[in-house]
Coordinates of C-alpha atoms in Angstrom, one line a residue:
Chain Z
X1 CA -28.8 -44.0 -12.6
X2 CA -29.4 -43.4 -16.3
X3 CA -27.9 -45.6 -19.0
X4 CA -28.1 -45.5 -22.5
X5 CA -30.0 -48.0 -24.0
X6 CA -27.6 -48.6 -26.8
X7 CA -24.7 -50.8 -26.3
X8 CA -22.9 -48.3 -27.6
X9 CA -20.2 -47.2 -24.9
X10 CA -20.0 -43.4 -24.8
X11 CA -17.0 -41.7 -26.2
X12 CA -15.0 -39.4 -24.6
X13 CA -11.6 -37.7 -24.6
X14 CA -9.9 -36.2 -21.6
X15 CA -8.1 -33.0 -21.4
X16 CA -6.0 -32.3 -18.5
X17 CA -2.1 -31.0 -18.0
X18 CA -1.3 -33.9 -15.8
X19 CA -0.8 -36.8 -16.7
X20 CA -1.3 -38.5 -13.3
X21 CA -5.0 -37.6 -13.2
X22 CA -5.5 -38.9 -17.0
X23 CA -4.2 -42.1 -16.1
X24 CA -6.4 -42.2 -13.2
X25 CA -9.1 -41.4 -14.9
X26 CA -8.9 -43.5 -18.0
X27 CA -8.3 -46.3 -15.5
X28 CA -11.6 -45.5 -13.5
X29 CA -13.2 -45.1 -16.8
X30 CA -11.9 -47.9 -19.1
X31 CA -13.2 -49.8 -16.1
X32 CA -17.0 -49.3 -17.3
X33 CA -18.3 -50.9 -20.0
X34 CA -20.1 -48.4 -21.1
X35 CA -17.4 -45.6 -21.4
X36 CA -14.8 -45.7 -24.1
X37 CA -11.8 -43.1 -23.3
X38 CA -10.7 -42.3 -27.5
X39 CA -8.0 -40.6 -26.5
X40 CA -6.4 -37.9 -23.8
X41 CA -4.8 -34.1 -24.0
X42 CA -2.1 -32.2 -22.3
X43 CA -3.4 -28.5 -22.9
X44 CA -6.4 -26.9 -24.4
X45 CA -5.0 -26.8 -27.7
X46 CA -4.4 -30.1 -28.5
X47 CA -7.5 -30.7 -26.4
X48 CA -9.4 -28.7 -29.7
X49 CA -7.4 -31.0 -31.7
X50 CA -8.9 -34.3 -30.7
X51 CA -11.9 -32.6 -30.7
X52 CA -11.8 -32.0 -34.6
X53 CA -10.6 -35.5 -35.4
X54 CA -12.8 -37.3 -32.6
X55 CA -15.8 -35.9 -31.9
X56 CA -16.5 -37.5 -28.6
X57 CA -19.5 -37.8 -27.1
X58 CA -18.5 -36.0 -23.9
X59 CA -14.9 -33.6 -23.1
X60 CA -14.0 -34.3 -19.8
X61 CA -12.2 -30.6 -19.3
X62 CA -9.9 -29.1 -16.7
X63 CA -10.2 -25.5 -16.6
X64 CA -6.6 -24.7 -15.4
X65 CA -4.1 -25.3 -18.2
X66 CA -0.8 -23.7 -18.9
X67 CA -1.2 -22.8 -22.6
X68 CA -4.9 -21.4 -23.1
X69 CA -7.7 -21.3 -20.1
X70 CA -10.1 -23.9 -19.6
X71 CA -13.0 -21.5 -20.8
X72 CA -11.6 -20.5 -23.8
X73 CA -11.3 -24.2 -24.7
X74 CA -14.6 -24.3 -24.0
X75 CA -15.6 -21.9 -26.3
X76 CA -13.7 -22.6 -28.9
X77 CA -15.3 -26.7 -28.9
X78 CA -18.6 -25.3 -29.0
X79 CA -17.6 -22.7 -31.7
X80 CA -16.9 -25.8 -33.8
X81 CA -19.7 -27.8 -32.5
X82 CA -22.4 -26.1 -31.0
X83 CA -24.3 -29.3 -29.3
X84 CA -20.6 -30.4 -28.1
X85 CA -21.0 -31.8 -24.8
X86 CA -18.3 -30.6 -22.0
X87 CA -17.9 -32.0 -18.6
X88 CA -15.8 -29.7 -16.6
X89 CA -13.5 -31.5 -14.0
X90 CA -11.4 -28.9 -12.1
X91 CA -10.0 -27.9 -9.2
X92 CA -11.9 -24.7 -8.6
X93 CA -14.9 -25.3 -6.5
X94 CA -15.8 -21.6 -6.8
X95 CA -19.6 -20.5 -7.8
X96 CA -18.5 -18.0 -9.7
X97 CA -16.3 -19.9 -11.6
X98 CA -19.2 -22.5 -12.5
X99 CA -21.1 -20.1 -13.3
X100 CA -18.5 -18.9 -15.9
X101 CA -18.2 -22.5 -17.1
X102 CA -21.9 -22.8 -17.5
X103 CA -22.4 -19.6 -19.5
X104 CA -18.9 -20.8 -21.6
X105 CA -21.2 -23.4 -22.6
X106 CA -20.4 -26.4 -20.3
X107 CA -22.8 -28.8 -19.9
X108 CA -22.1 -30.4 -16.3
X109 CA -19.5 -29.6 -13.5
X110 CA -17.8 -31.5 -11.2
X111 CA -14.8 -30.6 -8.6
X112 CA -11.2 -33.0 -8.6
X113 CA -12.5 -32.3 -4.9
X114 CA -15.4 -34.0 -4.4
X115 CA -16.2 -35.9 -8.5
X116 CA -14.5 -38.9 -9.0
X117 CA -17.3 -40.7 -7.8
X118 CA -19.6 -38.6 -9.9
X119 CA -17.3 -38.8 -12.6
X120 CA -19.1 -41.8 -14.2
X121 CA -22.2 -40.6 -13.7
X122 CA -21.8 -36.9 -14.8
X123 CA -20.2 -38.5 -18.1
X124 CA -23.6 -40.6 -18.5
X125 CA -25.8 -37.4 -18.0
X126 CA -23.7 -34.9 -19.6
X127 CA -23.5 -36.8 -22.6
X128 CA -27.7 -36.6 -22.9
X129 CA -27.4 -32.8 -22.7
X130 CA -28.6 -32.9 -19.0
X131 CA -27.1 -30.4 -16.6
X132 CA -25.0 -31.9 -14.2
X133 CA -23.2 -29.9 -11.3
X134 CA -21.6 -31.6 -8.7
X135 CA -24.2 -32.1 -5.9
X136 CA -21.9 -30.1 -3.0
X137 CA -21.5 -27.3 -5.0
X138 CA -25.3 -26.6 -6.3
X139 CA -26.0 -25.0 -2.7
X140 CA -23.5 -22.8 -3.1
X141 CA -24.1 -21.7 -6.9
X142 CA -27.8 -21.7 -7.5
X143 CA -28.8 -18.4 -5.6
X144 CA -26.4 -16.9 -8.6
X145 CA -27.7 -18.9 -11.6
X146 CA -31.2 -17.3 -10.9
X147 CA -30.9 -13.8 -12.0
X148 CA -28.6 -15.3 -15.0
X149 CA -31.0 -17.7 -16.0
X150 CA -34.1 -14.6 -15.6
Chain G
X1 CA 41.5 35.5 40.7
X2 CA 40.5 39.0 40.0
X3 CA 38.9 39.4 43.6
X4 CA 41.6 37.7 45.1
X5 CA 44.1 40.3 43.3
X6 CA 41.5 43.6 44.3
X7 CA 41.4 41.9 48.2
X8 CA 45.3 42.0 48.4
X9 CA 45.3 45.3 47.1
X10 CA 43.1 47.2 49.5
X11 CA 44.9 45.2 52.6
X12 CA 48.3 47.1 51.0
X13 CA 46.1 50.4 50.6
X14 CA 44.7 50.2 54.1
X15 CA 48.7 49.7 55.0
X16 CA 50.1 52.4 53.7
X17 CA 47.2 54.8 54.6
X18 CA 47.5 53.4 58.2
X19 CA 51.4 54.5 58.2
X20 CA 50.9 57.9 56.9
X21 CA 47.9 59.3 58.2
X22 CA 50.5 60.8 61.3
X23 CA 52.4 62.2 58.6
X24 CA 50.7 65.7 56.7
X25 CA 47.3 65.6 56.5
X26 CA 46.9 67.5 52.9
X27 CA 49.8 64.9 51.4
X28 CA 47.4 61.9 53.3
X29 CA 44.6 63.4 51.3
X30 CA 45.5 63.9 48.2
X31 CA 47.1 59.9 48.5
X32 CA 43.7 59.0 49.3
X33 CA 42.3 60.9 46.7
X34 CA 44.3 59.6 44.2
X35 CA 44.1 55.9 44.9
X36 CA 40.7 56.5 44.5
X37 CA 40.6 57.9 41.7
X38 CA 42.8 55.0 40.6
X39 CA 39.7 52.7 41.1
X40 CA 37.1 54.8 39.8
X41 CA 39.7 54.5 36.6
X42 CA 40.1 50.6 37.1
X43 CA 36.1 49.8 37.5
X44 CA 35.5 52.6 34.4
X45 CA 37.9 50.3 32.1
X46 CA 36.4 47.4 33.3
X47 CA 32.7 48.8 32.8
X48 CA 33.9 49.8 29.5
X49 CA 35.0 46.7 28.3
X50 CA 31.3 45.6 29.4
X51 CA 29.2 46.9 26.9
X52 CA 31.7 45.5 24.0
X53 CA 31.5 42.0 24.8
X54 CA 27.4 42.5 24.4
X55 CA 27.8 43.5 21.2
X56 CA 30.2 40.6 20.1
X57 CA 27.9 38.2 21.5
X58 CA 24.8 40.4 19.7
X59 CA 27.4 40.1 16.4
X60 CA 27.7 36.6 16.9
X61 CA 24.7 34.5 18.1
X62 CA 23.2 32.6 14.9
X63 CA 20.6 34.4 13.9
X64 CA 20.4 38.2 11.2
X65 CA 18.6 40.7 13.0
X66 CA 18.0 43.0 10.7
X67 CA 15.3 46.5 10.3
X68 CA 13.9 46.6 6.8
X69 CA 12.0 50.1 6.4
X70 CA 8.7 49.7 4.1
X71 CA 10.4 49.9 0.5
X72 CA 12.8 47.1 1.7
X73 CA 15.7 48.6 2.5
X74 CA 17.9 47.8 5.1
X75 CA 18.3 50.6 7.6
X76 CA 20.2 48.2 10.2
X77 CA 21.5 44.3 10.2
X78 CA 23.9 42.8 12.7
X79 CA 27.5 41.4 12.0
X80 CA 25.8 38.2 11.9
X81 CA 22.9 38.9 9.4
X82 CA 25.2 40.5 7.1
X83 CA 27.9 37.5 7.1
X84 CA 24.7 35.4 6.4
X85 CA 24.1 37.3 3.2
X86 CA 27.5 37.3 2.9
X87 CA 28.5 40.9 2.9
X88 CA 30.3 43.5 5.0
X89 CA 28.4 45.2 7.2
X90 CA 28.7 48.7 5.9
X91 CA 28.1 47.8 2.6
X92 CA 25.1 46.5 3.3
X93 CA 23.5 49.4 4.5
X94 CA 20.9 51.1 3.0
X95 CA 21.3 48.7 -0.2
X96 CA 17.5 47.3 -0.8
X97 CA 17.4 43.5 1.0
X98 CA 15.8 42.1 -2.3
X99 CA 19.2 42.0 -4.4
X100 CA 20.1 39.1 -1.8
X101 CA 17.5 36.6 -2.5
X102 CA 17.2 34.1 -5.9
X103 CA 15.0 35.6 -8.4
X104 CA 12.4 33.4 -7.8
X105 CA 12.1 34.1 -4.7
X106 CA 11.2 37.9 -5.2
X107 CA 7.7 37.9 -5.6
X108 CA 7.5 35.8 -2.9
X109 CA 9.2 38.2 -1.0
X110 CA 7.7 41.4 -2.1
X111 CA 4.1 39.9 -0.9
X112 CA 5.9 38.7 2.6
X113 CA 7.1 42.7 2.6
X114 CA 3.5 44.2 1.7
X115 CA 2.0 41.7 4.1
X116 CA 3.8 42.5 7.2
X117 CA 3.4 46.0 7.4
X118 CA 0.3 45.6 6.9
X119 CA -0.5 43.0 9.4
X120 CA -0.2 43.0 13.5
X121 CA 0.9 39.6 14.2
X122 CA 4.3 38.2 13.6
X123 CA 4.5 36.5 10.0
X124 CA 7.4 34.3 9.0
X125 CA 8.1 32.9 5.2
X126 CA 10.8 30.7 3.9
X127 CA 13.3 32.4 1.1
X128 CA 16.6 31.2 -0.7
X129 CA 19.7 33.2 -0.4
X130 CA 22.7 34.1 -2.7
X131 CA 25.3 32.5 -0.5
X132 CA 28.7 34.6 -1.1
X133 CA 30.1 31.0 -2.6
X134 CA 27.6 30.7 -5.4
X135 CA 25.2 28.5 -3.4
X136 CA 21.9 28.8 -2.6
X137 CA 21.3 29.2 1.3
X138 CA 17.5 28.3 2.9
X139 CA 16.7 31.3 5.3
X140 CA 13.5 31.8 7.6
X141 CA 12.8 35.2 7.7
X142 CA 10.8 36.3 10.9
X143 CA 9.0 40.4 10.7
X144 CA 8.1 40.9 13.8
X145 CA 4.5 43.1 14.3
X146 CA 5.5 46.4 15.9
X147 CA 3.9 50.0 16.7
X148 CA 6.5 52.1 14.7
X149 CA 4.6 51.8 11.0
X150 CA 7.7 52.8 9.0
X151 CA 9.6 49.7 9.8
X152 CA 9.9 45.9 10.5
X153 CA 12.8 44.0 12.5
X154 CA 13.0 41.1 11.4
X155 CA 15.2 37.7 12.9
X156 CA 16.6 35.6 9.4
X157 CA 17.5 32.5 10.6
X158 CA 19.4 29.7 8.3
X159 CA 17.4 26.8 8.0
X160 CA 19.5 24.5 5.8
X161 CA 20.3 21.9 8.2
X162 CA 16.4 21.8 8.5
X163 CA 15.9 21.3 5.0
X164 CA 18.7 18.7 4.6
X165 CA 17.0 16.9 7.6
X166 CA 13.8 16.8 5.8
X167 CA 15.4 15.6 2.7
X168 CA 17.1 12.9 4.8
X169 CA 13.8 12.3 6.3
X170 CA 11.8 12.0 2.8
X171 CA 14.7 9.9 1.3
X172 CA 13.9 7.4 4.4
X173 CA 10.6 7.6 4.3
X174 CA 11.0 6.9 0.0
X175 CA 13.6 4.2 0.9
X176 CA 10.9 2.8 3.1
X177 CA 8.0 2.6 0.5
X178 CA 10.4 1.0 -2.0
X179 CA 11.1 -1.7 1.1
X180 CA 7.3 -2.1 1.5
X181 CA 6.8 -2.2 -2.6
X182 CA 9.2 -5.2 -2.4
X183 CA 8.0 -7.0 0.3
X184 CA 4.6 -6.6 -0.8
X185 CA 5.7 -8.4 -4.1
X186 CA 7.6 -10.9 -2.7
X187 CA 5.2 -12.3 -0.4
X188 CA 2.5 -12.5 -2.9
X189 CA 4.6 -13.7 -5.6
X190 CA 5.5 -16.6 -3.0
X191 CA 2.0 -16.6 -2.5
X192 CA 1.6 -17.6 -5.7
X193 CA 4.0 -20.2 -6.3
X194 CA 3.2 -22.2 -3.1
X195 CA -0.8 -21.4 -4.7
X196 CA 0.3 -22.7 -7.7
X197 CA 2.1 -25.8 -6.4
X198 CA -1.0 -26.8 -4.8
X199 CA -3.1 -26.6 -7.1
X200 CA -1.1 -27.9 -10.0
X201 CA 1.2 -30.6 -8.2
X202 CA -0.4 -31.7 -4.7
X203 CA -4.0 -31.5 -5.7
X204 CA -3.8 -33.1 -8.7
X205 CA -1.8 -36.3 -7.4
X206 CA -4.9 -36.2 -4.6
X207 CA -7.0 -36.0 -7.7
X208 CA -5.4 -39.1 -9.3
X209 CA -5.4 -41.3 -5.7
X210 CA -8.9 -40.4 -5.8
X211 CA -9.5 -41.8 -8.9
X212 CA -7.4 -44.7 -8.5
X213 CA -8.9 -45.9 -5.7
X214 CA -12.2 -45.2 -7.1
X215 CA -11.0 -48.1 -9.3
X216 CA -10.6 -50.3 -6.5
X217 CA -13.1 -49.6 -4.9
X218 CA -15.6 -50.7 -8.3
X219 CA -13.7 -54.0 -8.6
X220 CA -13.4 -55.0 -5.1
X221 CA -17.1 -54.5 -4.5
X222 CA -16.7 -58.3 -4.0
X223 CA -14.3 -58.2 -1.4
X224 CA -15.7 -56.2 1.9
X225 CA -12.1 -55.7 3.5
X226 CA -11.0 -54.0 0.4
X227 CA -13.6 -52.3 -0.5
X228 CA -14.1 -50.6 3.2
X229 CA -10.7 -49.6 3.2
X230 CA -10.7 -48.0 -0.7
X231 CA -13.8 -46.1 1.0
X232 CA -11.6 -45.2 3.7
X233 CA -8.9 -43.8 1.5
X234 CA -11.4 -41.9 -0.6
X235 CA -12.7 -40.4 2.6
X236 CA -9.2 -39.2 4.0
X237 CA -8.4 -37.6 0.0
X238 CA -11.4 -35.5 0.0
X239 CA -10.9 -34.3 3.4
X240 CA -6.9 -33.6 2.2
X241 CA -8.7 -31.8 -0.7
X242 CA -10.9 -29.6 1.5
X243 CA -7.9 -28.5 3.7
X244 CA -5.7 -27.8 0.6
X245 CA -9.2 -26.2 -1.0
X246 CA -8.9 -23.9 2.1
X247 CA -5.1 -23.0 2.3
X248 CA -5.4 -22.1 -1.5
X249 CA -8.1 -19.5 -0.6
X250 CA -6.0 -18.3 2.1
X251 CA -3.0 -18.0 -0.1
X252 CA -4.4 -16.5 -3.4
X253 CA -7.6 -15.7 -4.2
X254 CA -7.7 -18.5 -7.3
X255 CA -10.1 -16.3 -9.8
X256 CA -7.9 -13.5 -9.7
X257 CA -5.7 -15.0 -12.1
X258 CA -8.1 -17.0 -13.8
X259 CA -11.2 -14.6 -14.1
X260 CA -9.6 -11.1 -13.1
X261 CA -10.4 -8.6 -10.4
X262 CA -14.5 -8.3 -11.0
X263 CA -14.9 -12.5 -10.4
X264 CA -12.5 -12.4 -7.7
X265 CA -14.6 -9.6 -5.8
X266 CA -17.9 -11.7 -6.1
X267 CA -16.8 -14.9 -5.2
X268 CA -15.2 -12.5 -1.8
X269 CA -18.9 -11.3 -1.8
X270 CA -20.0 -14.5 -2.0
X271 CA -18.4 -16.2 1.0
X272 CA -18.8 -13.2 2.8
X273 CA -22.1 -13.2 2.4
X274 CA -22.2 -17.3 3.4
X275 CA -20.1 -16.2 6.7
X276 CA -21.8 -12.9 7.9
X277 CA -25.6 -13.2 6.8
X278 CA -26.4 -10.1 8.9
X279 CA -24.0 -7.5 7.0
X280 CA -25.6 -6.1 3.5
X281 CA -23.0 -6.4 0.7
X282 CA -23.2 -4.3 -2.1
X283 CA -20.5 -4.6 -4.7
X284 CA -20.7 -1.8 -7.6
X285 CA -18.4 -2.1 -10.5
X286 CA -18.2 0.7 -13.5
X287 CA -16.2 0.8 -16.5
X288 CA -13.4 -2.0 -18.1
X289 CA -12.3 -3.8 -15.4
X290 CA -10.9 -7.1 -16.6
X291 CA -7.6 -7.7 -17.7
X292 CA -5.7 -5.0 -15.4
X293 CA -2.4 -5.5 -14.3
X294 CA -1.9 -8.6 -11.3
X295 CA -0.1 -5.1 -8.9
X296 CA -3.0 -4.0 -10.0
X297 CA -5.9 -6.9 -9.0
X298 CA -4.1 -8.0 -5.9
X299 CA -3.5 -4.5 -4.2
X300 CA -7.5 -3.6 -4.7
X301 CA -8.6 -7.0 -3.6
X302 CA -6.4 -7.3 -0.9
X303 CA -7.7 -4.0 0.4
X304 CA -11.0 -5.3 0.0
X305 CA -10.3 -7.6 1.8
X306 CA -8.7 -5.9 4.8
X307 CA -11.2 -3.8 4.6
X308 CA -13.8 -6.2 5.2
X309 CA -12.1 -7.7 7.8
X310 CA -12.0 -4.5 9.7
X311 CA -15.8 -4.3 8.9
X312 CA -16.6 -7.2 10.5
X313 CA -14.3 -7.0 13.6
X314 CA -14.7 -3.9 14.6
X315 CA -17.6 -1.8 12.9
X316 CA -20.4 -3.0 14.3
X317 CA -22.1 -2.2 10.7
X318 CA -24.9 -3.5 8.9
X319 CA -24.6 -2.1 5.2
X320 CA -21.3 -2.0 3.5
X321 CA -21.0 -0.2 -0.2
X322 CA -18.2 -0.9 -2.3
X323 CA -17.5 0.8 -5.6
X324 CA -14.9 0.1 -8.0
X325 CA -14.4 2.4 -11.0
X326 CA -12.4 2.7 -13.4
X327 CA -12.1 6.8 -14.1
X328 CA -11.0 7.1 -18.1
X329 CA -8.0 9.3 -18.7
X330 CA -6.9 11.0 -22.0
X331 CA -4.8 7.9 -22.9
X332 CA -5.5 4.7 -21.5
X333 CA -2.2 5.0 -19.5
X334 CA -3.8 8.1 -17.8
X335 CA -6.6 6.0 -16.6
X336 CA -7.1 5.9 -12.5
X337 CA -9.0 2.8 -10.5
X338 CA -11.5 4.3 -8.1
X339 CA -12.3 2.2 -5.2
X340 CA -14.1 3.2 -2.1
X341 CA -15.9 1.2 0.8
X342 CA -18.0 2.8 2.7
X343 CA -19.7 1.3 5.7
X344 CA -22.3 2.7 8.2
X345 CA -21.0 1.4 11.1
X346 CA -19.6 3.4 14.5
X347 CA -16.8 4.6 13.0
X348 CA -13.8 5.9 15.0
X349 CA -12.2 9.3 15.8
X350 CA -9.0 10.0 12.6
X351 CA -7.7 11.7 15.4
X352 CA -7.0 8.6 17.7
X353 CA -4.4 6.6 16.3
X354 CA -5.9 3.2 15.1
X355 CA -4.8 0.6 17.6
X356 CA -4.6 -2.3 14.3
X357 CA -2.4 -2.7 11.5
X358 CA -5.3 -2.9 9.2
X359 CA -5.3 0.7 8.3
X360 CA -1.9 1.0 7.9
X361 CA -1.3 -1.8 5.6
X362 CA -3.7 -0.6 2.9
X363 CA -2.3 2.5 2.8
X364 CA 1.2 1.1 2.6
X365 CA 0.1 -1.5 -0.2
X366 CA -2.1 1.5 -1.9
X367 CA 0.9 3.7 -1.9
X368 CA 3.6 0.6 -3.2
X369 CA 1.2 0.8 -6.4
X370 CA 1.5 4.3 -6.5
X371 CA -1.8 5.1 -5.7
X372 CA -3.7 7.4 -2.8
X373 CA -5.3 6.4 0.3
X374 CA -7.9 8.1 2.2
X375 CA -9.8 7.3 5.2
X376 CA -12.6 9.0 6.7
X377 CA -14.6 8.6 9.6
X378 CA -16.4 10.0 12.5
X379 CA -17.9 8.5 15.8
X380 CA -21.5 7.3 14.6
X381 CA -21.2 7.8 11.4
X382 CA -19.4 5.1 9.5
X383 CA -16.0 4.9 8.0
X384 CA -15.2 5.5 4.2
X385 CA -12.1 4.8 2.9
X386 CA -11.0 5.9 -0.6
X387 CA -8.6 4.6 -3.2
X388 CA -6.9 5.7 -6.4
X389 CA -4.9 3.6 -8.6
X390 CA -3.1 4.8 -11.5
X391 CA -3.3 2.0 -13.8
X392 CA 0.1 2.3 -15.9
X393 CA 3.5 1.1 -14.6
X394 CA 5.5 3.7 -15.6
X395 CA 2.8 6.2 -14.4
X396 CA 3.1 4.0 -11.1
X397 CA 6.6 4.0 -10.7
X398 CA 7.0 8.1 -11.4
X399 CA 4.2 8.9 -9.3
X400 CA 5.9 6.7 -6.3
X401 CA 8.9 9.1 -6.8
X402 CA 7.1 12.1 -6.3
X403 CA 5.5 10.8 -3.0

């Protein structure tokens, strides 16, 4: 597992519409020492928001919101921030859909299914710029990030 | 009766010829001769009346006969024909046929005329009538081939209730796509929703049990009973995730709404590439395809879908091309979707009617968007089946009239 040698915990902020997962979440987080949860967004926009005022070190993002999409939130953080770092945490477990993420400009991905065990360590990784994709989904995604990445 | 009547009769003649035959023979005779004659005169009235219940019935069955001569003219109708055209009989004659029929009906007419003395077979076309109340009467006229060059018989029969039936039959079979339409929509909008609720409501309490006992599980690490049995509950969450992960495929295909139809068509590639490694999937898209209309992107992929599904069970194929295409009309509300999926499989006889719904149910759901359907095929030499959307609703909804 990678840490940061700093004992500065890594910032983050979490967008998601419900606020059952955000508490879960926070609670999971705010259980590490080295993860610091700033603060936490119902939709997309306000999402952008905290973004402005926060500048986390990692946006953990779910890509289904009511008011604007997840990848269009996506967008728009790294339209303000170009070395923003976003963590996607969704539902979707689709390739294409990561893949979309990915080219949005995310820097890891991890499924509700399968991540909140990863969810610590994506955070970790994500937040050094490293690619992180949630391990049961790169099978099924990496024959179609070749001829994206060629 | 009659014969009863005639039997009594002859007893009394054969009486009273009986009694006076001793009498004088010339007075005997000329008896005889006249009760004779008296039967020759009751069989001539009766033979008589014969030949003029023919002609009522002739008058009177439900059909116009009628003899046109090569100009058109009428050179003989029955009582029938000419009450069809509503006329008297012997006004009728000689009067040219074409002054009963709607003016736009003439040419057709004419040409029928031209055609069938021209032609040795029987040749039949449908006009409209002036009916004698103003209305418009549908008539089948019949010529009939003959010898005689100089004229045509011809049968006119009144085919109204025939249209109306067809009417009836097309307002049915309209009333029956509207029914279709609606249930189409229905079910996928409740598709939707119960999609929805899933995704938004069940999975994302799942999502926060996971989490929560994630939580646990890091701070009981300590404690082996707890620990094991937050494992436990993580394990039974992610297995509740990979069911619900599957119902919501089955439900809604998930990118259509998120991504739009193009996404939604390779992540179907995509698992059915994963589940059939044998077939060869080609997937061709052309022209602006995002952001159509959600008839629109569930109608194609569900097609697509059936479609496939019929590939797989019953094709025996191993290439399948599919092509969507989005043909550019002179306003954007002109513009038509082009799908077609062509497989080279063993295809079937069109003939033969399909022995699955799967056929039917993409035409039905092609036709409820107001679009075409087209299937062909032929033993050993794949199936292709065609599609064409009109991509506006109002285009949609007229064109769903005219069906």
């Amino acid at each position: 597992m990678t840490f940061d040698n700093s004992n500065i915990p890594i910032t983050v902020i979490l967008v998601d519409d419900h606020p059952v997962v955000r508490v879960g979440c926070r609670r999971l987080l705010e259980s590490t020492p080295d993860i610091h949860v700033l603060a936490e967004a119902g939709n997309g926009r306000t999402g952008i928001i905290l973004y402005k005022k926060h500048k986390p070190d990692v946006v953990v993002l779910d890509l289904s919101m009511k008011d604007i999409d997840g990848l269009e939130t996506i967008r728009h953080i790294k339209s303000i921030n170009l070395s923003a770092r976003i963590l996607v945490f969704s539902m979707y477990s689709n390739g294409i859909i990561v893949q979309r993420a990915l080219a949005a400009g995310a820097t890891g991905y991890i499924t509700k299914q399968c991540g909140a065990n990863h969810l610590l360590q994506a955070i970790r990784l994500v937040k050094q710029g490293v690619l992180y994709i949630d391990p049961e989904l790169v099978s099924s995604i990496s024959i179609d990030l070749a001829p994206e990445d060629a | 009766m009659n014969q009863h009547h005639d039997s009594m009769e002859t007893t009394d003649d054969n009486k009273t010829l009986n009694r006076i035959k001793p009498l004088a023979e010339p007075q005997a005779q000329r008896m005889e001769l006249e009760a004779q004659n008296n039967k020759l005169k009751d069989k001539q009235l009766k033979s008589k009346k014969k030949p003029d219940a023919h002609a009522n019935r002739y008058d009177n069955i439900p059909v116009g006969y009628l003899t046109l001569d090569k100009a058109g003219n009428i050179l003989a109708i029955n009582q029938n024909g000419s009450a069809m055209l509503g006329k008297k009989l012997a006004s009728i004659l000689n009067t040219p046929f074409l002054t009963n029929i709607i003016q736009d009906d003439n040419r057709k007419f004419l040409n029928h005329l031209r055609k069938t003395f021209n032609s040795s077979k029987n040749t039949a076309i449908e006009l409209r009538i002036k009916g004698h109340l103003g209305n418009i009467v549908n008539m089948r006229l019949e010529s009939l081939a003959m010898e005689d060059a100089s004229v045509r018989h011809m049968i006119m029969t009144n085919i109204d209730f025939i249209k109306e039936s067809a009417e009836h039959n097309q307002e049915l079979l309209h009333g029956n796509r509207r029914l279709m339409q609606s249930l189409f929509k229905a079910q996928e909008e409740e598709r939707r929703l119960l999609a929805r609720e899933l995704h938004d409501e069940l999975g994302q309490w799942l999502t926060a049990i996971h989490a929560e006992t994630e939580t646990i599980a890091y701070f009981s690490k300590s404690d082996q009973v707890i620990y094991n049995s937050a494992q436990a509950i993580k394990g039974c969450v992610k297995k509740m995730h990979a069911v619900m992960h599957d119902m919501l495929n089955q439900l809604r295909p998930v990118l259509l709404d998120t991504l739009g139809l193009e996404d939604a068509l390779l992540e179907l590639k995509e698992h059915w590439v994963t589940h059939n490694p044998k077939l060869a999937l080609e997937l061709q898209f052309e022209g602006k395809l995002d952001k159509l209309h959600e008839h629109i992107n569930i109608t194609i992929f569900r097609i697509v879908q059936e479609a496939l599904n019929n590939i797989r069970n019953h094709a025996e194929a191993s290439r399948v091309l599919i092509h969507l295409n989005r043909n550019t009309g002179a306003t954007a509300a002109d513009d038509i979707l082009s799908l077609s999926i062509e497989d080279n499989g063993k295809g079937y006889d069109t003939n033969q009617k399909p022995k699955g719904l799967g056929l039917l149910g993409m035409r039905e759901r092609a036709i409820a968007a107001g679009g075409k359907f087209s299937v062909h095929s032929m033993p050993n030499h794949g199936t292709q089946i065609y599609v064409k959307l009109p991509l506006d609703s109002s285009n949609r909804r007229r064109k769903t009239d005219d069906l």
